[in-house]
Amino acid sequence: MSGKHVHFAPDAYPGTPSPSFSVSSLPSSTGPFTPPTHYQSLVPTLPAGSIQVHPFLRLSPVPMVDYDISLRAETARPRDHRISAAQWQHILTQPATEPALPYMEIRSPSLPWCIAIYPSSKGSLVVTVADVLYGIYASLRTGVTRDEYALNPQLQPYVDAAYRHRCKNLADPVAIDTESKKGVKRIDFCLENNSFVGLSSTKQGGHVWQMALSR
C-alpha cells in the first residue's frame, strides 16, 4: 500500500452476497429498517424487553463469546473453555432470541448502516446465534463507496488509519496489496474496536438490537 491513499468500492454492491445474510445500506438517520414484505407479517408485535437475546449474544462486562468481528465468524469461541466443540456447535444452532425472530436488525453507534439478519437455513423462520455472528462479519466486509465515506468528514482520518492498520496486519506483502486494493470497508468505521461485547435492546422494537464493541 503506497502513501496515504485510500481506495473505495464501486458504487454497486461488491461481489455476491452470501445467502446466509442480508445487509441494509440505509443510514441510521433514515429510521427503522423495513423488512421484505414476506417477513413483515411474521415479525412479532412484542415491545422491546419482552424479547430476550441469547446469553451468548447478550451485552455483558464479560461476554460469553470471544469474537473479533474483523475475523471470520468461524473464529468465534466460547470464553468458557469447558464447553466442548460439539456443545458450541449446538449453541450456534439455537435461536438468537426468545421468542425466536424471523429477522433481526442490528445497529451500532460506530456505523451509519444497519445490519439486517435473516435465517440461513432454507425455509427457516428462526434467526440463530450463528446467523448473527456470520451476518455481522459479512456486513462489515462490505466495501464503502465514496458517498458513504463522505458521510462524516471528521471521522475520515480515523477510518483511514483503521484501514491502513487492517491491511498492514495481514500475513504477507501480496495479501496486503490485494486487500488494500479492495478499499475501505465498513469494519474500518469501527476504528479498530473489533471485540464483540454483545447486543442490548432498544426502544425501536423487539427486533432491533444495538451492538457494543471494544478494543
Short mmCIF file of C-alpha atoms in Angstrom, two decimals:
data_model
loop_
_atom_site.label_atom_id
_atom_site.label_comp_id
_atom_site.label_asym_id
_atom_site.label_seq_id
_atom_site.Cartn_x
_atom_site.Cartn_y
_atom_site.Cartn_z
CA MET A 1 0.00 0.00 0.00
CA SER A 2 1.71 3.15 -1.16
CA GLY A 3 1.47 6.54 0.50
CA LYS A 4 -1.64 7.51 2.40
CA HIS A 5 -4.16 6.94 -0.36
CA VAL A 6 -7.32 5.04 0.39
CA HIS A 7 -9.46 3.16 -2.08
CA PHE A 8 -13.20 2.72 -2.34
CA ALA A 9 -15.61 0.11 -3.50
CA PRO A 10 -17.53 0.82 -6.72
CA ASP A 11 -20.98 2.30 -6.26
CA ALA A 12 -22.51 -1.10 -6.88
CA TYR A 13 -22.56 -3.69 -4.11
CA PRO A 14 -19.24 -5.56 -4.48
CA GLY A 15 -19.24 -9.26 -5.14
CA THR A 16 -22.02 -11.75 -4.49
CA PRO A 17 -23.58 -11.62 -1.02
CA SER A 18 -23.78 -14.84 0.96
CA PRO A 19 -27.24 -16.43 1.09
CA SER A 20 -26.87 -16.64 4.86
CA PHE A 21 -27.39 -12.96 5.49
CA SER A 22 -28.88 -9.79 4.13
CA VAL A 23 -27.46 -6.34 4.67
CA SER A 24 -29.22 -2.99 4.72
CA SER A 25 -27.24 0.02 3.48
CA LEU A 26 -29.59 2.59 4.95
CA PRO A 27 -28.06 5.33 7.12
CA SER A 28 -29.30 5.13 10.70
CA SER A 29 -30.93 8.55 10.32
CA THR A 30 -33.49 7.09 7.92
CA GLY A 31 -35.34 5.35 10.72
CA PRO A 32 -36.18 1.69 11.29
CA PHE A 33 -35.29 -0.77 8.55
CA THR A 34 -38.31 -2.26 6.78
CA PRO A 35 -38.01 -5.99 6.11
CA PRO A 36 -39.18 -7.51 2.82
CA THR A 37 -42.95 -7.87 2.56
CA HIS A 38 -42.95 -11.64 3.13
CA TYR A 39 -41.28 -11.09 6.52
CA GLN A 40 -43.38 -8.14 7.71
CA SER A 41 -46.37 -10.25 8.75
CA LEU A 42 -44.06 -12.61 10.66
CA VAL A 43 -42.40 -10.04 12.90
CA PRO A 44 -43.86 -10.24 16.42
CA THR A 45 -45.51 -7.07 17.69
CA LEU A 46 -43.81 -7.52 21.04
CA PRO A 47 -42.18 -4.44 22.61
CA ALA A 48 -38.51 -4.25 23.49
CA GLY A 49 -37.92 -6.01 26.78
CA SER A 50 -40.35 -8.82 26.08
CA ILE A 51 -37.83 -10.46 23.73
CA GLN A 52 -34.62 -11.78 25.24
CA VAL A 53 -31.39 -12.25 23.30
CA HIS A 54 -29.40 -15.47 23.67
CA PRO A 55 -26.94 -15.37 26.63
CA PHE A 56 -24.00 -15.85 24.25
CA LEU A 57 -25.04 -12.70 22.36
CA ARG A 58 -26.15 -10.62 25.35
CA LEU A 59 -24.28 -7.45 26.35
CA SER A 60 -22.12 -8.21 29.37
CA PRO A 61 -19.00 -6.83 31.10
CA VAL A 62 -17.56 -10.29 30.46
CA PRO A 63 -19.08 -11.53 27.17
CA MET A 64 -19.71 -15.27 26.93
CA VAL A 65 -18.32 -15.39 23.40
CA ASP A 66 -14.83 -14.34 22.32
CA TYR A 67 -15.26 -12.85 18.86
CA ASP A 68 -13.11 -10.44 16.86
CA ILE A 69 -15.58 -9.15 14.26
CA SER A 70 -12.76 -8.37 11.82
CA LEU A 71 -12.15 -12.12 11.54
CA ARG A 72 -14.34 -14.82 10.07
CA ALA A 73 -17.24 -15.90 12.23
CA GLU A 74 -15.77 -19.41 12.41
CA THR A 75 -13.14 -17.97 14.77
CA ALA A 76 -15.76 -17.11 17.43
CA ARG A 77 -15.33 -19.26 20.52
CA PRO A 78 -16.96 -19.55 23.96
CA ARG A 79 -14.91 -17.99 26.74
CA ASP A 80 -15.73 -20.93 28.98
CA HIS A 81 -13.15 -23.49 27.88
CA ARG A 82 -15.18 -26.27 29.49
CA ILE A 83 -17.62 -26.02 26.59
CA SER A 84 -16.72 -28.69 24.05
CA ALA A 85 -16.64 -28.19 20.28
CA ALA A 86 -19.80 -30.27 19.94
CA GLN A 87 -21.59 -28.19 22.58
CA TRP A 88 -20.50 -24.99 20.86
CA GLN A 89 -21.85 -26.19 17.52
CA HIS A 90 -25.16 -26.91 19.24
CA ILE A 91 -25.23 -23.41 20.75
CA LEU A 92 -24.67 -21.90 17.31
CA THR A 93 -27.82 -23.58 16.01
CA GLN A 94 -30.01 -22.25 18.83
CA PRO A 95 -32.42 -19.32 18.26
CA ALA A 96 -30.75 -15.95 18.74
CA THR A 97 -33.75 -14.69 20.71
CA GLU A 98 -36.60 -15.92 22.88
CA PRO A 99 -39.16 -15.93 21.43
CA ALA A 100 -37.47 -16.66 18.10
CA LEU A 101 -37.49 -13.99 15.39
CA PRO A 102 -37.57 -14.31 11.58
CA TYR A 103 -35.15 -11.40 11.25
CA MET A 104 -33.13 -9.05 13.42
CA GLU A 105 -31.84 -5.55 12.86
CA ILE A 106 -28.51 -4.66 14.45
CA ARG A 107 -27.27 -1.11 14.86
CA SER A 108 -24.09 0.39 16.27
CA PRO A 109 -23.12 3.96 17.17
CA SER A 110 -19.94 3.36 15.15
CA LEU A 111 -21.79 2.60 11.93
CA PRO A 112 -24.03 4.73 9.67
CA TRP A 113 -25.62 1.49 8.46
CA CYS A 114 -27.87 -1.12 9.99
CA ILE A 115 -27.42 -4.85 9.60
CA ALA A 116 -30.48 -6.97 8.84
CA ILE A 117 -30.00 -10.66 9.52
CA TYR A 118 -32.23 -13.46 8.26
CA PRO A 119 -32.25 -17.24 8.77
CA SER A 120 -29.56 -19.05 6.79
CA SER A 121 -31.44 -22.35 6.58
CA LYS A 122 -33.78 -22.55 3.60
CA GLY A 123 -37.39 -22.40 4.72
CA SER A 124 -36.49 -21.48 8.30
CA LEU A 125 -38.17 -18.62 10.12
CA VAL A 126 -35.70 -18.58 13.01
CA VAL A 127 -32.55 -16.46 13.22
CA THR A 128 -29.86 -18.45 15.03
CA VAL A 129 -26.78 -17.48 17.03
CA ALA A 130 -24.64 -18.44 14.03
CA ASP A 131 -26.74 -16.26 11.71
CA VAL A 132 -25.99 -13.24 13.89
CA LEU A 133 -22.24 -13.87 14.06
CA TYR A 134 -21.93 -14.57 10.33
CA GLY A 135 -24.18 -11.66 9.43
CA ILE A 136 -22.14 -9.15 11.43
CA TYR A 137 -18.89 -10.30 9.83
CA ALA A 138 -20.30 -10.36 6.30
CA SER A 139 -21.86 -6.92 6.63
CA LEU A 140 -18.66 -5.34 7.88
CA ARG A 141 -16.69 -6.81 4.96
CA THR A 142 -18.80 -4.74 2.59
CA GLY A 143 -16.84 -2.13 0.66
CA VAL A 144 -17.52 1.55 1.31
CA THR A 145 -18.39 3.88 -1.57
CA ARG A 146 -17.12 7.46 -1.85
CA ASP A 147 -20.54 8.81 -0.89
CA GLU A 148 -20.64 6.64 2.23
CA TYR A 149 -17.08 7.62 3.12
CA ALA A 150 -18.10 11.28 2.89
CA LEU A 151 -20.94 10.92 5.41
CA ASN A 152 -18.72 12.06 8.30
CA PRO A 153 -15.65 14.11 7.24
CA GLN A 154 -14.45 14.43 10.85
CA LEU A 155 -14.18 10.65 11.08
CA GLN A 156 -12.25 10.14 7.85
CA PRO A 157 -8.68 10.36 9.27
CA TYR A 158 -9.54 7.71 11.85
CA VAL A 159 -11.21 5.47 9.26
CA ASP A 160 -8.12 5.85 7.05
CA ALA A 161 -5.86 4.84 9.92
CA ALA A 162 -8.00 1.78 10.70
CA TYR A 163 -7.96 0.79 7.01
CA ARG A 164 -4.18 1.01 6.78
CA HIS A 165 -3.71 -0.83 10.07
CA ARG A 166 -6.05 -3.63 9.00
CA CYS A 167 -4.22 -4.14 5.71
CA LYS A 168 -0.73 -3.96 7.20
CA ASN A 169 -1.64 -6.63 9.75
CA LEU A 170 -2.02 -9.27 7.03
CA ALA A 171 0.47 -12.08 6.69
CA ASP A 172 2.40 -11.26 3.52
CA PRO A 173 3.01 -8.42 1.02
CA VAL A 174 0.79 -9.98 -1.65
CA ALA A 175 -2.14 -10.23 0.78
CA ILE A 176 -1.53 -6.65 1.92
CA ASP A 177 -1.56 -5.37 -1.66
CA THR A 178 -4.66 -7.38 -2.57
CA GLU A 179 -6.64 -6.26 0.46
CA SER A 180 -5.52 -2.63 0.08
CA LYS A 181 -6.89 -2.53 -3.47
CA LYS A 182 -10.29 -3.67 -2.20
CA GLY A 183 -10.57 -0.35 -0.40
CA VAL A 184 -12.12 0.90 2.81
CA LYS A 185 -14.67 -1.46 4.33
CA ARG A 186 -17.37 -0.99 6.90
CA ILE A 187 -15.21 -2.68 9.52
CA ASP A 188 -12.87 0.33 9.30
CA PHE A 189 -15.65 2.56 10.67
CA CYS A 190 -15.35 0.61 13.92
CA LEU A 191 -11.92 2.26 14.35
CA GLU A 192 -10.30 -0.99 15.49
CA ASN A 193 -12.98 -1.57 18.15
CA ASN A 194 -13.30 -5.12 16.91
CA SER A 195 -14.17 -7.08 20.04
CA PHE A 196 -17.82 -8.10 20.22
CA VAL A 197 -19.21 -7.15 23.64
CA GLY A 198 -22.83 -8.05 22.99
CA LEU A 199 -26.30 -6.90 21.99
CA SER A 200 -28.71 -4.81 24.04
CA SER A 201 -32.37 -3.99 23.45
CA THR A 202 -33.55 -0.66 22.06
CA LYS A 203 -36.77 1.35 22.14
CA GLN A 204 -37.31 0.71 18.42
CA GLY A 205 -38.96 -2.68 18.84
CA GLY A 206 -38.11 -6.17 19.94
CA HIS A 207 -36.36 -6.98 16.66
CA VAL A 208 -33.92 -4.03 16.84
CA TRP A 209 -30.72 -4.51 18.84
CA GLN A 210 -27.68 -2.35 19.50
CA MET A 211 -24.22 -3.85 19.19
CA ALA A 212 -21.49 -2.85 21.64
CA LEU A 213 -17.83 -3.13 20.67
CA SER A 214 -14.50 -2.60 22.39
CA ARG A 215 -10.78 -2.89 21.67
#
